[in-house]
Coordinates of C-alpha atoms and ligand atoms in Angstrom, one line a residue:
M1 CA 97.4 133.6 100.0
K2 CA 98.8 137.1 100.4
R3 CA 101.4 136.4 97.9
R4 CA 98.8 135.1 95.4
V5 CA 96.7 138.2 95.9
T6 CA 99.6 140.4 95.3
S7 CA 100.6 138.6 92.2
L8 CA 97.1 138.8 90.8
L9 CA 96.9 142.5 91.6
I10 CA 100.2 143.1 89.9
A11 CA 99.0 141.2 86.8
L12 CA 95.8 143.2 86.8
I13 CA 97.7 146.5 87.0
V14 CA 100.1 145.5 84.2
I15 CA 97.2 144.5 81.9
L16 CA 95.2 147.6 82.6
S17 CA 98.2 149.9 82.2
S18 CA 99.3 148.3 79.0
V19 CA 96.3 149.2 77.0
S20 CA 95.5 152.5 75.6
T21 CA 93.1 153.7 78.2
A22 CA 92.6 156.9 80.0
T23 CA 90.9 157.6 83.2
F24 CA 87.8 159.8 83.3
A25 CA 89.3 163.1 84.3
Y26 CA 87.5 166.4 84.4
A27 CA 88.9 169.8 84.2
Y28 CA 87.9 173.2 83.3
G29 CA 89.4 174.6 80.1
V30 CA 89.8 178.0 78.6
N31 CA 88.9 178.4 75.0
T32 CA 91.7 180.1 73.0
T33 CA 92.1 181.1 69.4
A34 CA 94.5 178.3 69.0
N35 CA 92.2 175.5 70.1
Q36 CA 89.2 176.9 68.3
K37 CA 91.0 176.0 65.0
S38 CA 91.3 172.5 63.9
I39 CA 94.6 171.5 62.5
K40 CA 96.9 174.1 61.1
G41 CA 100.0 172.6 59.6
S42 CA 99.3 169.2 60.9
K43 CA 97.6 166.1 59.5
S44 CA 93.8 166.0 60.2
I45 CA 92.3 163.3 62.3
E46 CA 89.0 161.9 61.1
Q47 CA 86.2 161.9 63.7
K48 CA 82.8 160.2 63.3
S49 CA 80.2 157.9 64.7
V50 CA 78.9 160.3 67.4
C51 CA 76.3 158.8 69.8
L52 CA 75.0 160.5 72.9
T53 CA 73.7 158.0 75.5
V54 CA 72.0 158.3 78.8
G55 CA 74.3 158.8 81.9
S56 CA 73.8 157.2 85.3
D57 CA 71.3 159.9 86.2
E58 CA 69.6 162.9 84.7
N59 CA 72.6 165.1 85.5
S60 CA 75.0 163.2 83.2
R61 CA 75.2 162.1 79.6
N62 CA 77.6 159.6 78.1
I63 CA 79.2 160.1 74.7
T64 CA 81.0 158.0 72.1
W65 CA 82.8 159.1 69.0
Y66 CA 85.3 157.4 66.8
A67 CA 88.7 159.0 65.8
K68 CA 91.5 157.7 63.6
T69 CA 94.1 157.9 66.4
M70 CA 94.9 155.7 69.3
M71 CA 95.5 158.6 71.6
P72 CA 92.4 159.2 73.8
G73 CA 90.6 162.4 73.1
T74 CA 88.6 164.7 75.3
V75 CA 85.0 166.1 75.1
Q76 CA 84.5 169.8 76.1
Y77 CA 81.1 171.0 77.1
A78 CA 79.4 174.1 78.5
P79 CA 76.0 175.7 78.7
K80 CA 75.0 177.1 75.3
S81 CA 74.0 180.4 77.0
T82 CA 77.7 181.1 77.6
M83 CA 78.5 181.2 73.9
V84 CA 79.4 184.6 72.4
G85 CA 78.2 184.6 68.8
N86 CA 79.2 181.3 67.2
A87 CA 82.4 180.9 69.3
F88 CA 82.6 177.9 71.6
P89 CA 82.2 179.1 75.2
A90 CA 85.3 180.6 76.7
K91 CA 85.0 178.4 79.8
Y92 CA 84.0 174.7 79.6
R93 CA 84.3 171.5 81.4
E94 CA 86.4 168.8 79.9
A95 CA 86.2 165.0 80.3
K96 CA 89.0 162.7 79.1
A97 CA 87.8 159.7 77.1
I98 CA 88.7 156.0 77.3
S99 CA 90.1 155.0 73.9
R100 CA 90.3 151.5 72.4
L101 CA 90.5 149.9 69.0
S102 CA 87.2 149.6 67.3
N103 CA 85.6 147.1 64.9
D104 CA 85.9 149.8 62.3
T105 CA 89.3 149.4 60.7
G106 CA 91.7 152.2 61.6
F107 CA 89.3 153.9 64.1
Y108 CA 89.4 154.0 67.9
T109 CA 86.3 154.4 69.9
N110 CA 86.4 157.3 72.4
Q111 CA 84.0 157.1 75.3
A112 CA 83.5 159.7 78.1
T113 CA 81.0 161.1 80.5
M114 CA 79.7 164.6 80.7
D115 CA 78.5 165.1 84.3
E116 CA 77.4 167.7 86.7
L117 CA 74.9 168.9 84.2
K118 CA 72.3 171.5 85.2
A119 CA 68.6 170.8 84.7
N120 CA 66.6 172.3 81.9
T121 CA 69.7 173.6 80.2
E122 CA 70.9 173.5 76.6
Y123 CA 74.6 172.5 76.3
V124 CA 77.1 172.7 73.5
Y125 CA 79.9 170.1 73.2
R126 CA 82.8 169.2 70.9
F127 CA 85.6 166.6 70.7
V128 CA 89.3 167.1 70.6
N129 CA 91.8 164.5 69.3
G130 CA 95.2 166.0 69.2
E131 CA 94.9 169.2 67.3
Q132 CA 91.6 168.1 65.7
I133 CA 88.5 169.7 67.0
S134 CA 85.1 168.6 65.9
K135 CA 82.1 170.7 65.0
T136 CA 79.9 171.8 67.9
Y137 CA 77.0 169.6 68.9
T138 CA 74.1 170.4 71.2
F139 CA 71.8 168.6 73.7
K140 CA 69.3 169.7 76.2
T141 CA 68.7 168.4 79.8
G142 CA 65.2 168.1 81.1
D143 CA 63.5 169.4 84.2
V144 CA 62.7 166.3 86.2
S145 CA 61.2 168.1 89.2
K146 CA 57.6 167.4 88.1
G147 CA 58.2 164.2 86.2
I148 CA 60.0 162.7 83.2
R149 CA 59.4 162.3 79.5
F150 CA 61.0 159.8 77.1
A151 CA 60.3 157.9 73.9
V152 CA 60.6 154.2 73.1
V153 CA 61.0 152.4 69.8
G154 CA 61.3 148.7 68.9
D155 CA 63.8 147.2 66.4
P156 CA 65.2 149.9 64.1
Q157 CA 67.3 147.0 62.7
I158 CA 69.0 149.0 60.0
G159 CA 69.9 146.7 57.2
S160 CA 67.1 144.1 57.8
G161 CA 65.4 145.1 54.6
D162 CA 66.5 147.6 52.0
L163 CA 69.4 149.4 53.7
E164 CA 68.7 152.8 52.2
A165 CA 64.9 152.6 52.9
G166 CA 65.7 151.6 56.5
I167 CA 68.0 154.6 57.0
A168 CA 65.4 156.9 55.4
G169 CA 62.7 155.5 57.7
W170 CA 64.9 155.9 60.7
E171 CA 65.5 159.6 59.8
V172 CA 61.7 160.2 59.6
A173 CA 61.2 158.5 63.0
L174 CA 64.0 160.4 64.7
N175 CA 62.9 163.7 63.2
A176 CA 59.4 163.1 64.5
I177 CA 60.6 162.1 67.9
Q178 CA 63.0 165.0 68.2
T179 CA 60.8 167.7 66.8
K180 CA 57.2 166.6 67.7
L181 CA 57.6 164.8 71.0
N182 CA 58.7 166.4 74.1
V183 CA 61.2 163.9 75.4
D184 CA 64.6 163.9 77.1
F185 CA 65.9 160.6 75.7
L186 CA 65.1 157.6 73.5
I187 CA 64.9 154.0 74.5
S188 CA 65.6 151.4 71.8
A189 CA 64.4 147.9 72.7
G190 CA 67.2 146.2 70.8
D191 CA 68.3 145.2 67.3
Q192 CA 69.8 148.5 66.4
V193 CA 71.4 146.9 63.3
N194 CA 70.8 143.7 61.4
T195 CA 74.4 142.4 61.3
S196 CA 76.2 143.0 64.5
S197 CA 79.6 143.7 63.0
S198 CA 78.4 145.8 60.1
E199 CA 79.9 149.3 60.3
I200 CA 77.8 150.2 57.2
E201 CA 74.7 149.5 59.1
Y202 CA 75.9 151.2 62.3
A203 CA 76.7 154.3 60.1
G204 CA 73.1 154.2 59.0
F205 CA 71.8 153.8 62.5
L206 CA 74.0 156.6 63.9
N207 CA 71.9 159.4 62.5
E208 CA 73.3 162.7 63.5
R209 CA 70.2 163.4 65.6
L210 CA 71.6 160.8 68.0
A211 CA 74.3 163.4 68.8
S212 CA 71.6 165.5 70.5
L213 CA 68.9 163.0 71.5
A214 CA 70.4 160.7 74.2
L215 CA 69.9 157.0 73.4
A216 CA 69.3 154.2 75.9
P217 CA 70.1 151.1 73.7
T218 CA 69.4 147.4 74.4
I219 CA 71.2 144.4 73.2
G220 CA 69.1 142.5 70.6
N221 CA 69.9 139.2 69.1
H222 CA 71.1 141.0 66.0
D223 CA 73.5 143.1 68.0
N224 CA 74.9 140.3 70.1
S225 CA 77.7 138.5 68.3
S226 CA 80.1 141.4 68.0
T227 CA 82.0 143.8 70.3
A228 CA 80.8 146.6 68.0
Y229 CA 77.8 147.3 70.1
G230 CA 79.8 148.2 73.2
Q231 CA 82.2 150.2 71.1
H232 CA 79.4 152.4 69.7
F233 CA 77.4 152.8 72.9
N234 CA 78.8 154.1 76.2
I235 CA 76.3 152.9 78.7
P236 CA 76.2 153.6 82.5
N237 CA 76.4 151.2 85.4
E238 CA 77.1 148.2 83.1
S239 CA 77.2 145.0 85.1
A240 CA 80.6 143.2 85.2
I241 CA 78.8 139.8 84.9
Y242 CA 75.1 139.8 84.8
G243 CA 73.7 139.4 81.3
R244 CA 77.1 139.5 79.8
T245 CA 77.7 138.4 76.2
L246 CA 80.1 139.5 73.6
A247 CA 78.2 142.7 73.0
G248 CA 77.8 143.8 76.6
A249 CA 75.7 143.3 79.7
N250 CA 72.8 144.5 81.8
Y251 CA 72.8 148.1 82.9
W252 CA 70.7 150.6 84.8
Y253 CA 70.3 154.3 85.3
V254 CA 68.0 156.6 87.2
Y255 CA 66.2 159.4 85.5
G256 CA 64.2 161.6 87.9
N257 CA 61.7 159.5 89.7
T258 CA 62.3 156.3 87.7
L259 CA 64.8 153.5 87.8
F260 CA 65.5 152.0 84.3
M261 CA 67.0 148.5 84.1
H262 CA 68.1 147.2 80.7
I263 CA 68.6 143.4 80.5
N264 CA 70.5 141.6 77.9
S265 CA 68.0 138.9 77.2
N266 CA 70.4 137.0 74.9
S267 CA 71.6 135.7 78.3
M268 CA 69.1 133.1 79.5
S269 CA 70.3 133.2 83.0
T270 CA 67.1 134.1 85.0
I271 CA 69.1 133.8 88.2
G272 CA 71.6 136.3 87.0
H273 CA 68.9 138.8 85.7
E274 CA 67.1 138.6 89.1
A275 CA 70.3 139.2 91.0
F276 CA 71.0 142.2 88.8
L277 CA 67.5 143.7 89.2
K278 CA 67.7 143.2 93.0
N279 CA 71.0 144.9 93.1
A280 CA 69.8 147.9 91.1
I281 CA 66.6 148.2 93.1
E282 CA 68.5 148.1 96.4
K283 CA 70.8 150.8 95.2
N284 CA 67.9 153.1 94.3
P285 CA 65.3 152.7 97.0
D286 CA 63.8 156.1 96.3
A287 CA 62.7 155.4 92.8
K288 CA 58.9 155.8 92.4
W289 CA 58.7 153.7 89.3
K290 CA 60.7 150.8 88.0
I291 CA 61.0 150.1 84.3
V292 CA 62.7 147.1 82.7
V293 CA 63.7 146.9 79.0
F294 CA 64.8 143.7 77.2
H295 CA 64.7 142.6 73.6
H296 CA 63.0 139.2 73.4
S297 CA 59.3 140.0 73.9
I298 CA 57.6 137.5 76.0
Y299 CA 54.1 138.9 75.4
S300 CA 54.0 139.5 71.6
T301 CA 51.6 138.3 69.0
A302 CA 53.7 137.7 65.8
G303 CA 55.7 134.7 64.8
H304 CA 58.1 134.6 67.7
W305 CA 55.3 134.3 70.3
D306 CA 55.7 130.6 70.6
D307 CA 59.4 130.1 69.9
P308 CA 60.8 127.7 72.5
D309 CA 63.2 130.2 73.9
I310 CA 60.5 132.9 74.2
I311 CA 58.2 130.4 76.0
S312 CA 61.1 129.7 78.4
R313 CA 61.5 133.4 79.2
R314 CA 57.7 133.8 79.5
N315 CA 57.6 131.1 82.1
S316 CA 60.6 132.3 84.1
L317 CA 60.7 136.1 84.0
P318 CA 57.2 137.4 84.9
P319 CA 57.1 136.0 88.5
I320 CA 60.3 137.7 89.2
L321 CA 59.3 141.0 87.6
N322 CA 56.1 140.9 89.6
K323 CA 57.8 140.1 92.8
L324 CA 60.3 142.9 92.4
G325 CA 57.5 145.5 91.8
I326 CA 58.4 146.3 88.2
D327 CA 55.7 148.6 86.8
V328 CA 56.3 148.5 83.0
V329 CA 58.4 146.4 80.6
F330 CA 59.4 147.5 77.1
M331 CA 60.4 144.8 74.6
G332 CA 61.1 144.2 70.9
H333 CA 62.1 141.3 68.6
D334 CA 58.6 140.5 67.2
H335 CA 58.2 143.6 65.0
I336 CA 54.5 144.1 65.9
Y337 CA 52.8 146.4 68.3
T338 CA 51.3 144.6 71.3
R339 CA 50.2 146.0 74.7
S340 CA 49.4 143.4 77.3
Y341 CA 46.8 143.5 80.0
M342 CA 48.3 144.2 83.5
M343 CA 49.9 140.8 84.2
N344 CA 49.9 139.3 87.6
G345 CA 52.8 137.0 87.0
T346 CA 51.7 135.1 83.9
T347 CA 48.0 135.8 84.6
P348 CA 46.3 138.6 82.7
D349 CA 44.0 141.0 84.6
S350 CA 41.4 140.9 81.8
V351 CA 38.1 140.7 83.7
K352 CA 37.1 144.2 82.5
G353 CA 38.4 143.7 79.0
P354 CA 40.8 146.2 77.3
Q355 CA 40.9 149.5 79.2
S356 CA 42.6 152.8 78.6
E357 CA 43.4 153.4 82.2
V358 CA 44.1 151.4 85.4
V359 CA 44.2 152.5 89.0
A360 CA 46.5 151.0 91.6
P361 CA 47.2 147.9 89.6
T362 CA 48.8 144.9 91.1
G363 CA 50.6 143.7 88.0
V364 CA 53.1 144.5 85.3
L365 CA 52.4 146.2 81.9
Y366 CA 54.3 144.7 78.9
I367 CA 54.7 146.6 75.7
T368 CA 56.2 145.1 72.5
G369 CA 57.5 147.9 70.2
N370 CA 56.8 147.6 66.5
S371 CA 59.5 148.6 64.1
G372 CA 61.0 152.0 64.8
S373 CA 62.4 152.5 61.3
G374 CA 59.9 150.5 59.2
S375 CA 62.7 148.2 58.1
K376 CA 60.7 145.0 58.8
Y377 CA 57.3 144.0 60.1
Y378 CA 55.8 140.8 61.2
G379 CA 52.0 140.0 60.9
V380 CA 49.9 138.5 63.7
A381 CA 50.9 134.8 63.9
E382 CA 48.3 132.5 62.4
N383 CA 48.5 130.2 65.3
F384 CA 48.4 132.9 67.9
D385 CA 46.3 131.7 70.8
A386 CA 46.9 133.5 74.0
D387 CA 45.0 135.8 76.3
Y388 CA 47.6 138.3 77.4
A389 CA 47.2 140.9 74.5
A390 CA 44.9 143.9 75.2
K391 CA 46.0 145.8 72.1
I392 CA 47.5 144.5 68.8
D393 CA 48.4 146.4 65.7
Q394 CA 50.2 145.7 62.5
S395 CA 49.6 148.5 60.1
K396 CA 53.1 148.1 58.6
R397 CA 53.8 151.7 59.7
P398 CA 56.7 152.7 62.0
T399 CA 55.8 153.6 65.5
A400 CA 57.2 155.4 68.6
I401 CA 55.9 155.6 72.1
E402 CA 55.9 158.8 74.1
V403 CA 55.9 158.3 77.9
S404 CA 55.5 160.8 80.7
I405 CA 55.8 159.8 84.3
T406 CA 54.9 161.8 87.4
D407 CA 55.3 160.4 90.9
T408 CA 51.7 159.1 90.7
E409 CA 50.9 158.6 87.0
Y410 CA 52.4 156.8 84.0
T411 CA 51.0 157.9 80.6
M412 CA 51.9 156.5 77.2
T413 CA 50.9 157.5 73.8
T414 CA 51.9 155.5 70.7
Y415 CA 52.2 157.3 67.4
F416 CA 52.7 156.3 63.8
T417 CA 55.8 158.4 63.1
D418 CA 54.9 158.8 59.4
D419 CA 52.1 161.3 60.2
M420 CA 52.0 161.4 64.1
S421 CA 48.5 160.0 64.3
V422 CA 47.8 158.2 67.5
L423 CA 47.7 154.4 67.6
D424 CA 47.3 153.7 71.3
K425 CA 47.0 155.5 74.7
F426 CA 47.2 154.0 78.1
T427 CA 47.5 155.3 81.7
I428 CA 48.5 153.8 85.0
R429 CA 47.5 155.7 88.1
K430 CA 49.1 154.7 91.4
T431 CA 46.2 156.2 93.3
A432 CA 42.5 156.9 92.5
N433 CA 42.9 160.5 93.8
I434 CA 46.0 162.6 93.3
N435 CA 45.9 163.4 97.1
D436 CA 45.8 159.8 98.1
P437 CA 49.0 158.4 99.6
V438 CA 51.0 156.3 97.1
V439 CA 51.6 152.8 98.2
D440 CA 55.0 151.9 96.7
N441 CA 55.4 148.7 94.8
P442 CA 51.9 147.4 95.4
N443 CA 52.8 144.2 93.6
T444 CA 56.0 143.5 95.5
D445 CA 56.0 140.2 97.2
E446 CA 57.3 140.3 100.7
E447 CA 58.8 137.0 100.2
T448 CA 62.0 138.1 98.6
T449 CA 64.6 135.7 97.3
G450 CA 67.3 134.0 99.3
N451 CA 70.7 135.4 99.9
N452 CA 72.1 133.9 96.7
G453 CA 69.4 135.5 94.6
S454 CA 68.3 132.2 93.4
T455 CA 64.8 131.4 92.3
N456 CA 63.1 128.2 91.4
N457 CA 63.9 128.6 87.8
T458 CA 66.4 126.5 86.0
N459 CA 65.2 126.8 82.5
G460 CA 67.4 129.8 81.6
N461 CA 70.7 128.1 82.0
S462 CA 69.9 125.3 79.6
N463 CA 70.5 127.5 76.6
G464 CA 74.1 128.0 77.7
N465 CA 74.4 131.4 76.0
T466 CA 76.1 133.0 79.0
S467 CA 77.3 130.7 81.7
T468 CA 79.1 133.5 83.6
N469 CA 75.9 134.5 85.2
N470 CA 75.9 131.3 87.2
N471 CA 78.2 133.1 89.5
A472 CA 75.2 134.6 91.1
D473 CA 74.4 131.3 92.6
T474 CA 77.5 131.3 94.6
G475 CA 76.8 134.6 96.2
V476 CA 79.8 136.3 94.6
T477 CA 79.9 140.0 95.3
V478 CA 79.3 141.9 92.1
N479 CA 81.2 145.1 91.4
D480 CA 78.7 147.3 89.7
K481 CA 80.5 150.5 90.5
T482 CA 79.5 153.5 88.5
P483 CA 82.3 155.6 86.9
Q484 CA 82.0 158.9 88.6
S485 CA 83.9 162.2 88.4
G486 CA 87.3 161.8 89.8
Q487 CA 87.2 158.0 89.8
S488 CA 89.3 156.1 87.4
V489 CA 87.8 153.4 85.3
A490 CA 89.9 150.7 83.8
D491 CA 88.4 148.9 80.9
K492 CA 89.4 147.7 77.5
T493 CA 92.1 146.2 75.5
L494 CA 93.7 147.0 72.2
Q495 CA 93.4 143.5 70.9
S496 CA 91.2 143.8 67.9
G497 CA 88.0 141.7 68.1
S498 CA 88.7 140.3 71.5
T499 CA 87.8 143.1 73.8
V500 CA 87.2 142.3 77.4
K501 CA 84.7 144.9 78.4
D502 CA 84.5 144.5 82.1
K503 CA 84.4 147.8 83.9
I504 CA 86.4 147.7 87.1
A505 CA 86.1 150.6 89.4
N506 CA 89.7 151.3 90.2
T507 CA 89.1 153.1 93.4
G508 CA 90.5 152.8 96.8
D509 CA 87.4 151.3 98.3
V510 CA 87.3 148.2 96.1
S511 CA 88.3 145.2 98.0
E512 CA 90.9 142.7 96.9
V513 CA 88.3 140.1 96.8
I514 CA 86.2 142.0 94.3
V515 CA 89.2 142.8 92.1
I516 CA 90.2 139.2 92.0
S517 CA 86.6 138.1 91.3
V518 CA 86.2 140.5 88.4
F519 CA 89.6 139.6 87.1
A520 CA 88.8 135.9 87.2
M521 CA 85.3 136.5 85.7
A522 CA 86.8 138.5 82.8
S523 CA 88.8 135.5 81.9
I524 CA 85.8 133.3 82.2
V525 CA 83.7 135.6 80.1
T526 CA 86.2 135.8 77.3
A527 CA 86.5 132.0 77.2
V528 CA 82.8 131.4 77.4
A529 CA 82.0 134.1 74.8
A530 CA 84.4 132.5 72.4
F531 CA 83.0 129.1 73.1
N532 CA 79.4 130.3 72.6
R533 CA 80.1 132.5 69.7
K534 CA 78.9 129.9 67.3
K535 CA 75.6 129.5 69.0
I536 CA 75.0 133.3 69.3
L537 CA 75.8 133.7 65.6
S538 CA 72.9 131.4 64.8
S539 CA 70.5 133.7 66.7
E540 CA 71.1 136.5 64.2
E541 CA 69.2 134.5 61.6
N542 CA 65.9 135.3 63.3
Ligands
FE2_601 FE1 64.5 142.5 65.3

């Protein structure tokens, strides 16, 4: 056994060291005249596709950029207040990127984490690849001491209609969100692009505003059949197995008082999703609010509302979300605006009719985003016949939701981004009086699941999209380690189009068992992803 373990570890080390990866490493740099200039007497290196994403908490931001070199680059960052004139700050922090071959011919994706950020501070940052230095970008951190603010959009799906019109609509939406809403980051509920491997559509989606407004993306059915998604978005705390498909997997982050958990609903493994949610919640017991995001809306009102796969998710997910004390769920897929009643499992709390405010509710609120870019809308389904919808709108105008959350209050306002008029407002108060004690997770069922995280649901696995999640049944320990400063993260391969994107925390406290498990699972994931690729491709037709 010992010999086998040693062999596996050696194999793992060889594989990981043979690819063009770099550990996250942080250092303080000094700005010199030499490194302020890009390329003098040397060939320039093209850099593009910048996307700022959320970090594992409010004190970090992840970043992705593409460069036409296989050598990993670095990102340098510092408070903007330390700039003298237009010169990049003399002192800055530097994070080394992980580099791997991208879906975009000739380009390598560079992904790094900017951490130890101060609250309520504007930062400048830039990329360095060899002697090539990018322009300077900015972003701002929020002050989470009194609450948090973020925005949500559904299905930008660039390329689903007229490409240029979609890109233009996305610019209008991002401009409105960035300049008229007071938010720290933007959640997209999936379908960022229409064709998962289209770099033309990704170029349209990656508006330069996303270099400053941190994105929290979600894997939609249109994002799912290519590794391009994971190459463009550097997400925190990505699960090694739960919700894993070719594009990526489930992930979570904490921002101030709220735990956010993004599920890859292309995976139909309810058991896997439940295990993931439980893990994330157990790791973050102090979160005042719990928000889940996934793409395939289970409480929408357009044509997808009665799709068999949607009905399956509608039967299986709500009891779990209720039991785990989830407060709000954001979804997409159906390109129509729908706000549910507070849902007790699958039962709407509609006795009082539609309300603009609820106090100490015992259920979960579900929001279906409309189109964030205006690229495609669906009308209310002619055969729609369900009692869960409290607010429906299809004005064929792009919308964005602004959310603010204090320890006791969730407030959302939905705007039409073409003129910022208000479509919808809704508030959840944890207590009737601000001085009343807050009872955490009022809808949490004390009857938690068994040790193996299993529930009574078996519907999900029938689809077969991602069988790796079945490992949750066996009680396999999941290594969900977060890359942190000073830790090394091994991930990636240079084999074009066949990236195994399992993040393995290469730290001293990772047990051999976990390493072997992840190693084995990576192989299974690759095999299963290839096997199921045909099925997943068909889902892009919707
Ligand atoms: Fe969509």
